[in-house]
Every structure is written in C-alpha cells, then in structure tokens.
C-alpha atoms as a printed R data frame, in Angstrom:
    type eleno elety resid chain resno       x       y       z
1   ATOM     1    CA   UNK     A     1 -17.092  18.927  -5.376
2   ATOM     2    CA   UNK     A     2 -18.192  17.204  -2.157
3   ATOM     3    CA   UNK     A     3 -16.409  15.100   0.113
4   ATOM     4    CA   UNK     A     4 -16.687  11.833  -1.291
5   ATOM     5    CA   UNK     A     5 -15.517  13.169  -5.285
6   ATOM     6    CA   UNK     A     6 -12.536  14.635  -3.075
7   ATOM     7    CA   UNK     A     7 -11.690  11.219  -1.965
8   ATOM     8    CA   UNK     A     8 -12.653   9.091  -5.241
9   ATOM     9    CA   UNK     A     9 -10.249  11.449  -6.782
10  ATOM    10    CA   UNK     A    10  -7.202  11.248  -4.768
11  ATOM    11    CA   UNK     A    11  -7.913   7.404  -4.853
12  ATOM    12    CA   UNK     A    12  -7.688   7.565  -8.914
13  ATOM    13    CA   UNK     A    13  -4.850   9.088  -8.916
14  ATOM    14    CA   UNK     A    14  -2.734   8.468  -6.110
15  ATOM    15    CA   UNK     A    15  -0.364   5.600  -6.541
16  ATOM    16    CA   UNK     A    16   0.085   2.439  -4.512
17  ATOM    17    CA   UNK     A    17   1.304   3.909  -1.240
18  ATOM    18    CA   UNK     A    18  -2.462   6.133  -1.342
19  ATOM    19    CA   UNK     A    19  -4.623   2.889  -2.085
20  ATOM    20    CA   UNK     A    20  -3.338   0.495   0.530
21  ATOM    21    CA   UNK     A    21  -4.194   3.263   2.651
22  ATOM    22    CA   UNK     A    22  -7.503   3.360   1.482
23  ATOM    23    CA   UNK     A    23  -7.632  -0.869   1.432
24  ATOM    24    CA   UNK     A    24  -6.430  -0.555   5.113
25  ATOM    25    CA   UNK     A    25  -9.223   1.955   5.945
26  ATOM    26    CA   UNK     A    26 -11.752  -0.043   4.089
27  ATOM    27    CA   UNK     A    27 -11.403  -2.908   5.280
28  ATOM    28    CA   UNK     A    28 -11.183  -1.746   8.999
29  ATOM    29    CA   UNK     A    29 -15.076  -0.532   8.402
30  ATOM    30    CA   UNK     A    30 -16.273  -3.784   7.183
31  ATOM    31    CA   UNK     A    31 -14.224  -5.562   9.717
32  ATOM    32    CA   UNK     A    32 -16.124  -3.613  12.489
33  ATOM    33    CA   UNK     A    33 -19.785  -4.953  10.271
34  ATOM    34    CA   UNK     A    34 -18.552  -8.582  10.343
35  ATOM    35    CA   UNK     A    35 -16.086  -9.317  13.340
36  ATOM    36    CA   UNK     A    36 -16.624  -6.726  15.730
37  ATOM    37    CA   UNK     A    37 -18.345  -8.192  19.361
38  ATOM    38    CA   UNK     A    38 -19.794  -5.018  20.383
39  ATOM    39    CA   UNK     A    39 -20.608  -6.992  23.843
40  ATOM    40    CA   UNK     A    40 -17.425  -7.987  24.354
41  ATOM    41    CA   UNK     A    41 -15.620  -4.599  22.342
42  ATOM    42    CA   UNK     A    42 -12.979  -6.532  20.932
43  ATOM    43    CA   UNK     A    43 -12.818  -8.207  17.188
44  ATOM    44    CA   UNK     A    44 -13.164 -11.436  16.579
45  ATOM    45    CA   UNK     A    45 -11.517 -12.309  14.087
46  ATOM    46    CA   UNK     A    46 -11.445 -15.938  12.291
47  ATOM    47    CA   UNK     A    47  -9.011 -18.152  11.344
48  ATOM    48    CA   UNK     A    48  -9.272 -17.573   7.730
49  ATOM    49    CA   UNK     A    49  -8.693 -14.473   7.397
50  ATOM    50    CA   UNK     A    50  -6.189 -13.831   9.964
51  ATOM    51    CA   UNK     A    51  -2.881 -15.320  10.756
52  ATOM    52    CA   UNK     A    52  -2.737 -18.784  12.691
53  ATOM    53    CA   UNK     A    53   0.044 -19.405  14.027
54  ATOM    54    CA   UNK     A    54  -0.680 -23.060  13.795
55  ATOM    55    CA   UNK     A    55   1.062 -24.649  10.421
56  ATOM    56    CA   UNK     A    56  -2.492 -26.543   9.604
57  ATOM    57    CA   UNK     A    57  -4.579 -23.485   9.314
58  ATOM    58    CA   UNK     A    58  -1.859 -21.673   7.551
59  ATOM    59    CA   UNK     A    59  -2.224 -24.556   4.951
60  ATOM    60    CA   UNK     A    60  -5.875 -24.574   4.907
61  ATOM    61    CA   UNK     A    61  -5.629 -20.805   4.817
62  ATOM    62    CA   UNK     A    62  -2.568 -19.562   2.832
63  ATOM    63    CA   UNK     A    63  -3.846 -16.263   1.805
64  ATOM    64    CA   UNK     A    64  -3.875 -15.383   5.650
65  ATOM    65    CA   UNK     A    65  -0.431 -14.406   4.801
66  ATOM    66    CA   UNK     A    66  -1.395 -11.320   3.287
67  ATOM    67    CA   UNK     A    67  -4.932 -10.591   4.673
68  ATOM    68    CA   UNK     A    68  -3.814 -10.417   8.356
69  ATOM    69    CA   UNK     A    69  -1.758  -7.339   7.115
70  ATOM    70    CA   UNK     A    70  -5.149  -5.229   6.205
71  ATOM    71    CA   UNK     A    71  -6.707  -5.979   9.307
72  ATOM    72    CA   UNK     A    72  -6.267  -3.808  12.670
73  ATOM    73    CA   UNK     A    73  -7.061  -4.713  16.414
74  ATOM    74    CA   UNK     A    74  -8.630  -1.113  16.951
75  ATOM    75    CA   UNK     A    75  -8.880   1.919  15.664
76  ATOM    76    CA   UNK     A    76  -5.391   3.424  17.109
77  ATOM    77    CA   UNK     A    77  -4.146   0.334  16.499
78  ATOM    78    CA   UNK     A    78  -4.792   1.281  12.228
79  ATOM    79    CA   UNK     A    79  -4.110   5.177  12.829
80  ATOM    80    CA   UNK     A    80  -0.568   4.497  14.164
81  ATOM    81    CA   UNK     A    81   0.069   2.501  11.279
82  ATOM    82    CA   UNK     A    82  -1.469   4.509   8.698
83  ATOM    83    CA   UNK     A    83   0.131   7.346  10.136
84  ATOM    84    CA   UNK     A    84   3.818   5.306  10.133
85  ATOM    85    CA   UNK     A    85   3.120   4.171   6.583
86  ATOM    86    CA   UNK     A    86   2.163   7.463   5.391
87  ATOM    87    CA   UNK     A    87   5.316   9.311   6.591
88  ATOM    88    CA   UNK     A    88   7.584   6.401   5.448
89  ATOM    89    CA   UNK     A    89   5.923   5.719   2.004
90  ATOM    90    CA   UNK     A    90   6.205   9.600   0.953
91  ATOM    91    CA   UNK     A    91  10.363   8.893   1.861
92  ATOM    92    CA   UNK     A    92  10.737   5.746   0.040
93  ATOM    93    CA   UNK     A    93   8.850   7.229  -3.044
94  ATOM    94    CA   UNK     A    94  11.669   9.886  -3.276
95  ATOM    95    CA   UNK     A    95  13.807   6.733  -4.256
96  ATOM    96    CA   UNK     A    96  12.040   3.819  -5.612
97  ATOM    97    CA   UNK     A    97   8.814   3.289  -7.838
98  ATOM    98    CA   UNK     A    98   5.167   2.410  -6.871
99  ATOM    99    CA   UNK     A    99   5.820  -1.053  -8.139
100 ATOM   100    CA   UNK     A   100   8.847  -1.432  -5.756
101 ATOM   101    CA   UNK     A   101   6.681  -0.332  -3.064
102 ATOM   102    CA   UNK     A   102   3.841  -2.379  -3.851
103 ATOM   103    CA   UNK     A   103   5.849  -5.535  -3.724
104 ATOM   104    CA   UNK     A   104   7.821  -4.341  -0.407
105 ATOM   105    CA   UNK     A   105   4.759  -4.287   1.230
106 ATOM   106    CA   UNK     A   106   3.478  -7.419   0.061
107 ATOM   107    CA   UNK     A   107   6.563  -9.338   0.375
108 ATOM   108    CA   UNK     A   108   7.242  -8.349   3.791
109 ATOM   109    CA   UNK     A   109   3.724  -8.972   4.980
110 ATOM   110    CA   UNK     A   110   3.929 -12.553   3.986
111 ATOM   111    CA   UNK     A   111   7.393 -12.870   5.453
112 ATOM   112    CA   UNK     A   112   6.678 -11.269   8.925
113 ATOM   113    CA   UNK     A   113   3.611 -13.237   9.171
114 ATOM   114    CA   UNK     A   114   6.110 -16.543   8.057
115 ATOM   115    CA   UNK     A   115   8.424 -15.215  11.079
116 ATOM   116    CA   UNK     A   116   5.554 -15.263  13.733
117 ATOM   117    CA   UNK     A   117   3.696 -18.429  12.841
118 ATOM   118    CA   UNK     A   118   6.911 -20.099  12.781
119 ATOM   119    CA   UNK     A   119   8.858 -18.567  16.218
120 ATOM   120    CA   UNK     A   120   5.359 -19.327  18.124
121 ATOM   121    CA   UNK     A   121   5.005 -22.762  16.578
122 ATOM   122    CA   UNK     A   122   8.830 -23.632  17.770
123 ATOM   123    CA   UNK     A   123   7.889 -21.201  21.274
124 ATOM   124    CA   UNK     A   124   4.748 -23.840  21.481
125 ATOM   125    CA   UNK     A   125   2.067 -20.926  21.656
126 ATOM   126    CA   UNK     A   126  -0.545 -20.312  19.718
127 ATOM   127    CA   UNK     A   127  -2.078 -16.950  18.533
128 ATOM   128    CA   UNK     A   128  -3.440 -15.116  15.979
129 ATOM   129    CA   UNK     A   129  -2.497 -11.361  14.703
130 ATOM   130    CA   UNK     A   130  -3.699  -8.759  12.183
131 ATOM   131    CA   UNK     A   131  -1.886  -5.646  11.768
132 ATOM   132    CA   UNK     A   132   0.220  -4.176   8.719
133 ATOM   133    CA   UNK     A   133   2.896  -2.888  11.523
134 ATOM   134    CA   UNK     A   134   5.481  -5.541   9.529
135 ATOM   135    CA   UNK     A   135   4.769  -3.932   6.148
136 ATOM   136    CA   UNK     A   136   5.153  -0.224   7.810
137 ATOM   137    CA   UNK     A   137   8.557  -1.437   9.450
138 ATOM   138    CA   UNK     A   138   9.716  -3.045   6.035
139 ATOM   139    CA   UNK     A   139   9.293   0.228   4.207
140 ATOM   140    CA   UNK     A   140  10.854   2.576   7.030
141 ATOM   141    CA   UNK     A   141  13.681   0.461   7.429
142 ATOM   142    CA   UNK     A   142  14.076  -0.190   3.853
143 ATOM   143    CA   UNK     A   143  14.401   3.808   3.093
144 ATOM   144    CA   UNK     A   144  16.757   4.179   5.896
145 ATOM   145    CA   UNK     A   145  19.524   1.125   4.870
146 ATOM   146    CA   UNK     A   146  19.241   3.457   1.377
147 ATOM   147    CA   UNK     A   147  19.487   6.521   3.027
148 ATOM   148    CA   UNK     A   148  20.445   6.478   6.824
149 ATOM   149    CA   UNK     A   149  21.292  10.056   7.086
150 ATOM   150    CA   UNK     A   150  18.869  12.061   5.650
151 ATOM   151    CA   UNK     A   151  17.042  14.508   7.564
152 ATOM   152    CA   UNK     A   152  13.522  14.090   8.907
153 ATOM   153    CA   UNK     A   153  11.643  17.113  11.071
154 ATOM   154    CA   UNK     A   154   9.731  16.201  13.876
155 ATOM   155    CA   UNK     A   155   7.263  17.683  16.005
156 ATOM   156    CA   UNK     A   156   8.076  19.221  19.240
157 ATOM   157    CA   UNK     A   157  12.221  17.823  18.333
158 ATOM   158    CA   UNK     A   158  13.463  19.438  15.636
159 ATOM   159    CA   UNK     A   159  15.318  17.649  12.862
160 ATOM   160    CA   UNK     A   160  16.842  14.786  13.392
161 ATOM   161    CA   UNK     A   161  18.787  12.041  11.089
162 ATOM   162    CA   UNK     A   162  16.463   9.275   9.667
163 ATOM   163    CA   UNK     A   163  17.992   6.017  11.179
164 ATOM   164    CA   UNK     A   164  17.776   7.579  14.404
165 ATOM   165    CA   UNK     A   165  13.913   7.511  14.650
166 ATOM   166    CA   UNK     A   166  14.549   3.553  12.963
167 ATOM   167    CA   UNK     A   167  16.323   2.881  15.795
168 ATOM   168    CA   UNK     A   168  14.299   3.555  18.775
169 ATOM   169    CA   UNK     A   169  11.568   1.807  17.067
170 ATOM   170    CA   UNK     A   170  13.694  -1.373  16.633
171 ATOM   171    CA   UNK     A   171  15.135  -0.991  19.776
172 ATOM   172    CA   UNK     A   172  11.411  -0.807  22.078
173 ATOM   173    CA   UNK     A   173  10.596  -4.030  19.955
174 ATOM   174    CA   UNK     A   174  13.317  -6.045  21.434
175 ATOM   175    CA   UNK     A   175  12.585  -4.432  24.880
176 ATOM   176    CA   UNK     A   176   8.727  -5.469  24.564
177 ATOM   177    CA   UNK     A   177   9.114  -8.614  23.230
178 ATOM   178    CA   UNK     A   178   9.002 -10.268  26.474
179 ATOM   179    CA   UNK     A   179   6.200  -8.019  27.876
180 ATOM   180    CA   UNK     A   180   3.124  -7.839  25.774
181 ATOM   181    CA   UNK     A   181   2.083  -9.081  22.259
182 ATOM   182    CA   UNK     A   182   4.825 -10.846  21.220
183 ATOM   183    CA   UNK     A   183   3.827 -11.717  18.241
184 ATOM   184    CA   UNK     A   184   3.168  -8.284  16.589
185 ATOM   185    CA   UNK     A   185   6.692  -7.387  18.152
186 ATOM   186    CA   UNK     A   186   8.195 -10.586  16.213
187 ATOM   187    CA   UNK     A   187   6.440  -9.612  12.978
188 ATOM   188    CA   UNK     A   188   7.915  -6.106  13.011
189 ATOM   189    CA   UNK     A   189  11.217  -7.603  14.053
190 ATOM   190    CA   UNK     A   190  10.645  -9.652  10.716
191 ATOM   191    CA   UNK     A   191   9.587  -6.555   8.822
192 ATOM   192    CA   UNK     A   192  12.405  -4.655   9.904
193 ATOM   193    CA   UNK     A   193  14.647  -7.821   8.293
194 ATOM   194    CA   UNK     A   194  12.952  -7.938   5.111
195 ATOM   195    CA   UNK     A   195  13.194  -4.464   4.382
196 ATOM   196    CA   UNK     A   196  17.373  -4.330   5.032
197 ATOM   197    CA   UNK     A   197  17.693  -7.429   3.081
198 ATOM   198    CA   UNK     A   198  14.866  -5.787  -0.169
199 ATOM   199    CA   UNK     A   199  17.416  -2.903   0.255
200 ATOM   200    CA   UNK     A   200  20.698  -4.774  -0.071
201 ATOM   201    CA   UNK     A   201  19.213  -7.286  -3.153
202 ATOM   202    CA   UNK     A   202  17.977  -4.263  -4.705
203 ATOM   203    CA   UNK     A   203  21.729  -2.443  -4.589
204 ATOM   204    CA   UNK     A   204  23.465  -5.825  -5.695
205 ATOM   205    CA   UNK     A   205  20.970  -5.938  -9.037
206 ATOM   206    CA   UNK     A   206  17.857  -8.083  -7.607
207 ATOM   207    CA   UNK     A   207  14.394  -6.289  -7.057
208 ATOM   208    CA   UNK     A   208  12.145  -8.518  -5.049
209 ATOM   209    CA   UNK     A   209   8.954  -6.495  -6.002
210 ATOM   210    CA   UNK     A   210   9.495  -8.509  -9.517
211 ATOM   211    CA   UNK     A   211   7.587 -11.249  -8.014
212 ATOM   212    CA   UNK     A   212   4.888  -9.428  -7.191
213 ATOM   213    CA   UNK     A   213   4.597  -7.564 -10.395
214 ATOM   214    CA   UNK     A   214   5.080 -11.019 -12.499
215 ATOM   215    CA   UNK     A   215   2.139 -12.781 -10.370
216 ATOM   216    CA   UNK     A   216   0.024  -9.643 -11.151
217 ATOM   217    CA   UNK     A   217   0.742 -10.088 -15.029
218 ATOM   218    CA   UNK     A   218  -0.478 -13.542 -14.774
219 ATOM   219    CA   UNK     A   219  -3.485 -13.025 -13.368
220 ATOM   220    CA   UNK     A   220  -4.256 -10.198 -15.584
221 ATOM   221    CA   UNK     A   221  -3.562 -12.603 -18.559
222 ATOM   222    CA   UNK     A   222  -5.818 -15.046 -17.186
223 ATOM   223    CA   UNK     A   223  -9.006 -12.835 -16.926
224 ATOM   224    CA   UNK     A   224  -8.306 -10.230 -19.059
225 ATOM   225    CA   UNK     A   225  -9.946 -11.092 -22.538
226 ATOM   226    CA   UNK     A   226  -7.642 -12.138 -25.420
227 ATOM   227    CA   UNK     A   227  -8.080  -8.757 -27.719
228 ATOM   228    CA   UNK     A   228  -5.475 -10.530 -30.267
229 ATOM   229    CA   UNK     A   229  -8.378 -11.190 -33.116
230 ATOM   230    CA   UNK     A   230  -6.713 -11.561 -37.107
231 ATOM   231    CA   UNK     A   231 -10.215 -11.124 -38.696
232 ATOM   232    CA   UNK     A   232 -10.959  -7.557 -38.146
233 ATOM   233    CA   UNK     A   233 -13.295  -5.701 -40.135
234 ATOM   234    CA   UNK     A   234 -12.653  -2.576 -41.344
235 ATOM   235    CA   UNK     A   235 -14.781   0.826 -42.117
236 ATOM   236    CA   UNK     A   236 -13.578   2.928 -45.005
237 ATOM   237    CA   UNK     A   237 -15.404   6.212 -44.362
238 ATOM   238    CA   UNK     A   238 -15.521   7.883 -48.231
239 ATOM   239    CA   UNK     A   239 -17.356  11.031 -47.383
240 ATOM   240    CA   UNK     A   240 -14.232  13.282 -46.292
241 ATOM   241    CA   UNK     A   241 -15.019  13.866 -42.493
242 ATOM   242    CA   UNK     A   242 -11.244  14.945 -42.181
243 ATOM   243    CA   UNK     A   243 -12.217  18.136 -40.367
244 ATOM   244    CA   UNK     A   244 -14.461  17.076 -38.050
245 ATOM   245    CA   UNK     A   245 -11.328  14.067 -36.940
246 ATOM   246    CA   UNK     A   246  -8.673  16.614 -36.367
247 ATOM   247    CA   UNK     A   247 -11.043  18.863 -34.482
248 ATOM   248    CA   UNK     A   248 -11.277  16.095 -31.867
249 ATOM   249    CA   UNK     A   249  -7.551  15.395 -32.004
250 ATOM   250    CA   UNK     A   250  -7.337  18.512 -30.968
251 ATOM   251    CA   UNK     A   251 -10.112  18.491 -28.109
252 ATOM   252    CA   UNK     A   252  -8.081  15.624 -26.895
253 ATOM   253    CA   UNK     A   253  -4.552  16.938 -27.202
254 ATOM   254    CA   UNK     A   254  -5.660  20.044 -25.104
255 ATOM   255    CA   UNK     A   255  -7.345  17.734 -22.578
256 ATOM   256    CA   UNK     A   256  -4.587  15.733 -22.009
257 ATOM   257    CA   UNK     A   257  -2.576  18.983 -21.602
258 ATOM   258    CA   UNK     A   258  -4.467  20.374 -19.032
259 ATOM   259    CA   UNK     A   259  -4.416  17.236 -17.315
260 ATOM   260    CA   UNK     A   260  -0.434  17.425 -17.401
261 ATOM   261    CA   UNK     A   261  -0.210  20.703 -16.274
262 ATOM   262    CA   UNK     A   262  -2.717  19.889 -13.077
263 ATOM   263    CA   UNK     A   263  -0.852  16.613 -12.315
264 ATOM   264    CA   UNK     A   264   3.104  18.378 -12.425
265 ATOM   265    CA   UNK     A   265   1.407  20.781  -9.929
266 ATOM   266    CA   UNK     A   266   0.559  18.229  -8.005
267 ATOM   267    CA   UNK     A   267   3.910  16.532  -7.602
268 ATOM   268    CA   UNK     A   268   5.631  20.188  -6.896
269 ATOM   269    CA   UNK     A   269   3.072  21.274  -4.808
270 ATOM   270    CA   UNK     A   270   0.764  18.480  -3.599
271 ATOM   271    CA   UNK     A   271  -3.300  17.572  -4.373
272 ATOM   272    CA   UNK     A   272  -4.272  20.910  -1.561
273 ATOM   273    CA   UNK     A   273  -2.441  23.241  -3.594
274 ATOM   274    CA   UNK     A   274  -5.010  22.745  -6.985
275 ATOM   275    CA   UNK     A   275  -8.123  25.142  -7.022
276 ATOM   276    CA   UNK     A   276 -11.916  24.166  -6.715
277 ATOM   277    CA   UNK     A   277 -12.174  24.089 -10.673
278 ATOM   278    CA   UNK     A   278  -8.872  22.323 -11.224
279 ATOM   279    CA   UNK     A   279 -10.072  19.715  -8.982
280 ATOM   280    CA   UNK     A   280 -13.513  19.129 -10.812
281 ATOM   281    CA   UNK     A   281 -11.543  19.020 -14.132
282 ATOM   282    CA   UNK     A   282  -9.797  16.409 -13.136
283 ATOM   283    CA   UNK     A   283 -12.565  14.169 -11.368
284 ATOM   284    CA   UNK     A   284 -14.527  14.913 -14.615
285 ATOM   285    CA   UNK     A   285 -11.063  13.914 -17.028
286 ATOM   286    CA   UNK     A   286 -11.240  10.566 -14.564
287 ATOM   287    CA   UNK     A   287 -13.981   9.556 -15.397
C-alpha cells in the first residue's frame, strides 16, 4: 500500500474531526492554484469566498460565513491550526460525538466570522480574514468548560491541567488585540464564546450541533432519490440455490468480522498500530 491508499484510507474511515483536516489541507493547495500572487507572495483572496467585513458583501456572499474558515493566510498560518485542532478534537471526542463536533465547528465558524464583520463594521474598518483559528478555539474551549481539570502533557513542560493552556491562549488574544490582526484576534475571542456557551446549552439539555445535522438531512432529502417505490417486482428463484445464499452470508459475516476486529484495534491502539496486511484489508473492505 502506497502513500496515497494510506491516506484515502484514514480519510474513509476517520470521522469528522480527520476530514475537516483533510478539507482544510485541500483547500489550502487549490487556494495556492487560484489566489496565490506569487509576485507579490501573499494570497489574494476575493470577496466571495472570504469574509467581508462589510454587511453588503456578507449579503451578496452569505456562505463566506463558513468558507473563510477553510482558508489559511500561509502555510504556518494552517499548520498551527491543524496542529491546535488536532490536539483539541482527539480531547473533545473523549466526550461528545462526531456530529457534536461537526456542528461546533460549523456553528462557531459562522458566529466568529458574525463577531468580526460586525465589531469592524461598528470600529468603521474594513477587512477581510480566512482562518479556522475561531473553530479551533470553539472546540478547545468547549472541552475545557466540560472538563477544566484534566491533565494534558506537554513538550519540554510536563503535565499540566487543561484550562491552563486555555488560558494563556485567551489571555495573548486580549493582549494582541490592539497590536496586529485584530480581526483574527476578535474571531477567536468569538470562538472562545461560542464554545463556553455550546458547552453550557449542551449541559442544560440543548445541543446546538442539531442544526447542523437537521440542515444536512434536508439537503440529503432533496437530492437523494426517493427509493420509496409500491410497485416492486419480485423474483421467485424455484431452483433451490439455498446453499450457494448461505455460503455468501457467511463470506460476508466473516468480512464484516474482520473488519470489527481491525477497527476496535484501532480505537485501543490507533491506525499505526495495524500491520501492512491489515491495512490493505481494510482499503480493499472500503471499497
């Protein structure tokens, strides 16, 4: 298995947290293809696809809301926040579901991005940002308001309690906000809100990431074809191929077995710990 089937696989079956990863990635390639001004080596990013912070584009442009949170600036500008979402997503998967974590991000994209536009509109400046630092600051600061004291190990520091490391980055956000890109340090600031307040609804019986999974439904139902057909017609086969049906049953049932067993060794021991052939097997069973 080469490089690439490494990566298709962990795509198919890693959850949300792995794909917006890979979105994030992907669209940080074709971003340097379309936008990037080699002359200048900045991007150049247009207004309808990032966030405005002027009202009129936003209305001409809603969906900047969310694609202005899959674009990066530069390339350490997407590994810090890869990195940041990758540490906190693998905490707040301890706790919550994919689906919660899909919607988190989501959510608080399009309310970070709601908190810039309108703070620079009411500041009178206008800008435009990309980043998914909000979403990252949502999720860290969503896991620690459910779990401020557990225990994270750090590099070089040792281990240290969780809503300390939340801390300092709230606390150099509010220090820089005066300095340099104030925007992006508003939209974490906004981030950092939604995720304490996703927290809190979620404890008092209200998960937010319903949204998300409702609008998903509907657009499923929408394209998806209607398979709900009365007139079906139906195949009697009369010439007893019993034998030959349970044989495949039970082809499948040991497929799906193995396929089981790989995947619980996965979540005890992680995708590295799975042989060459184990690895293949499952590729293959993906497809």
């Amino acid at each position: 298995m080469n490089i690439l089937d490494d990566l298709k696989l962990q795509y198919k079956i890693g959850g949300f947290s792995n794909k917006i990863i890979y979105w994030n990635v992907g669209c940080f390639v074709l971003s340097i293809i379309l936008f990037y001004k080699f002359k200048e080596g900045a991007f150049n990013y247009p207004v309808w696809i990032s966030l405005s912070s002027n009202p009129m584009d936003i209305l001409y442009f809603p969906w900047t809301l969310l694609t202005y949170s899959f674009l990066h600036a530069g390339f350490f500008h997407l590994l810090f926040n890869m990195m940041i979402l990758n540490f906190s997503s693998r905490l707040f998967l301890t706790y919550f579901t994919q689906k919660q974590f899909l919607g988190l991000y989501l959510l608080s994209a399009i309310f970070a991005g709601g908190l810039f536009a309108i703070c620079y509109y009411l500041l009178g400046f206008q800008s435009n940002i990309v980043g998914a630092s909000g979403s990252v600051m949502a999720i860290l600061v969503a896991t620690t308001a459910y779990q401020p004291l557990m225990e994270i190990r750090l590099m070089f520091i040792g281990n240290i309690k969780l809503w300390y490391l939340t801390a300092v980055f709230i606390v150099l956000d509010f220090l820089q906000i005066l300095t340099d890109n104030i925007g992006g340090h508003i939209a974490h600031i906004g981030g950092a809100i939604f995720g304490f307040l996703f927290i809190k609804l979620l404890q008092n019986g209200t998960d937010l990431s319903k949204i998300v999974t409702a609008v998903v439904d509907f657009f499923i139902s929408i394209f998806q074809p209607n398979k709900s057909n009365p007139f079906k017609k139906v195949h009697v086969n009369t010439r007893g191929t019993v034998p030959k049906t349970e044989s495949k049953i039970i082809r499948k049932d040991k497929t799906q077995q193995q396929i089981d067993e790989i995947l619980d060794k996965i979540s005890k021991s992680g995708y590295e710990s799975l042989s060459t052939s184990e690895k293949e097997f499952l590729f293959k069973a993906g497809k």
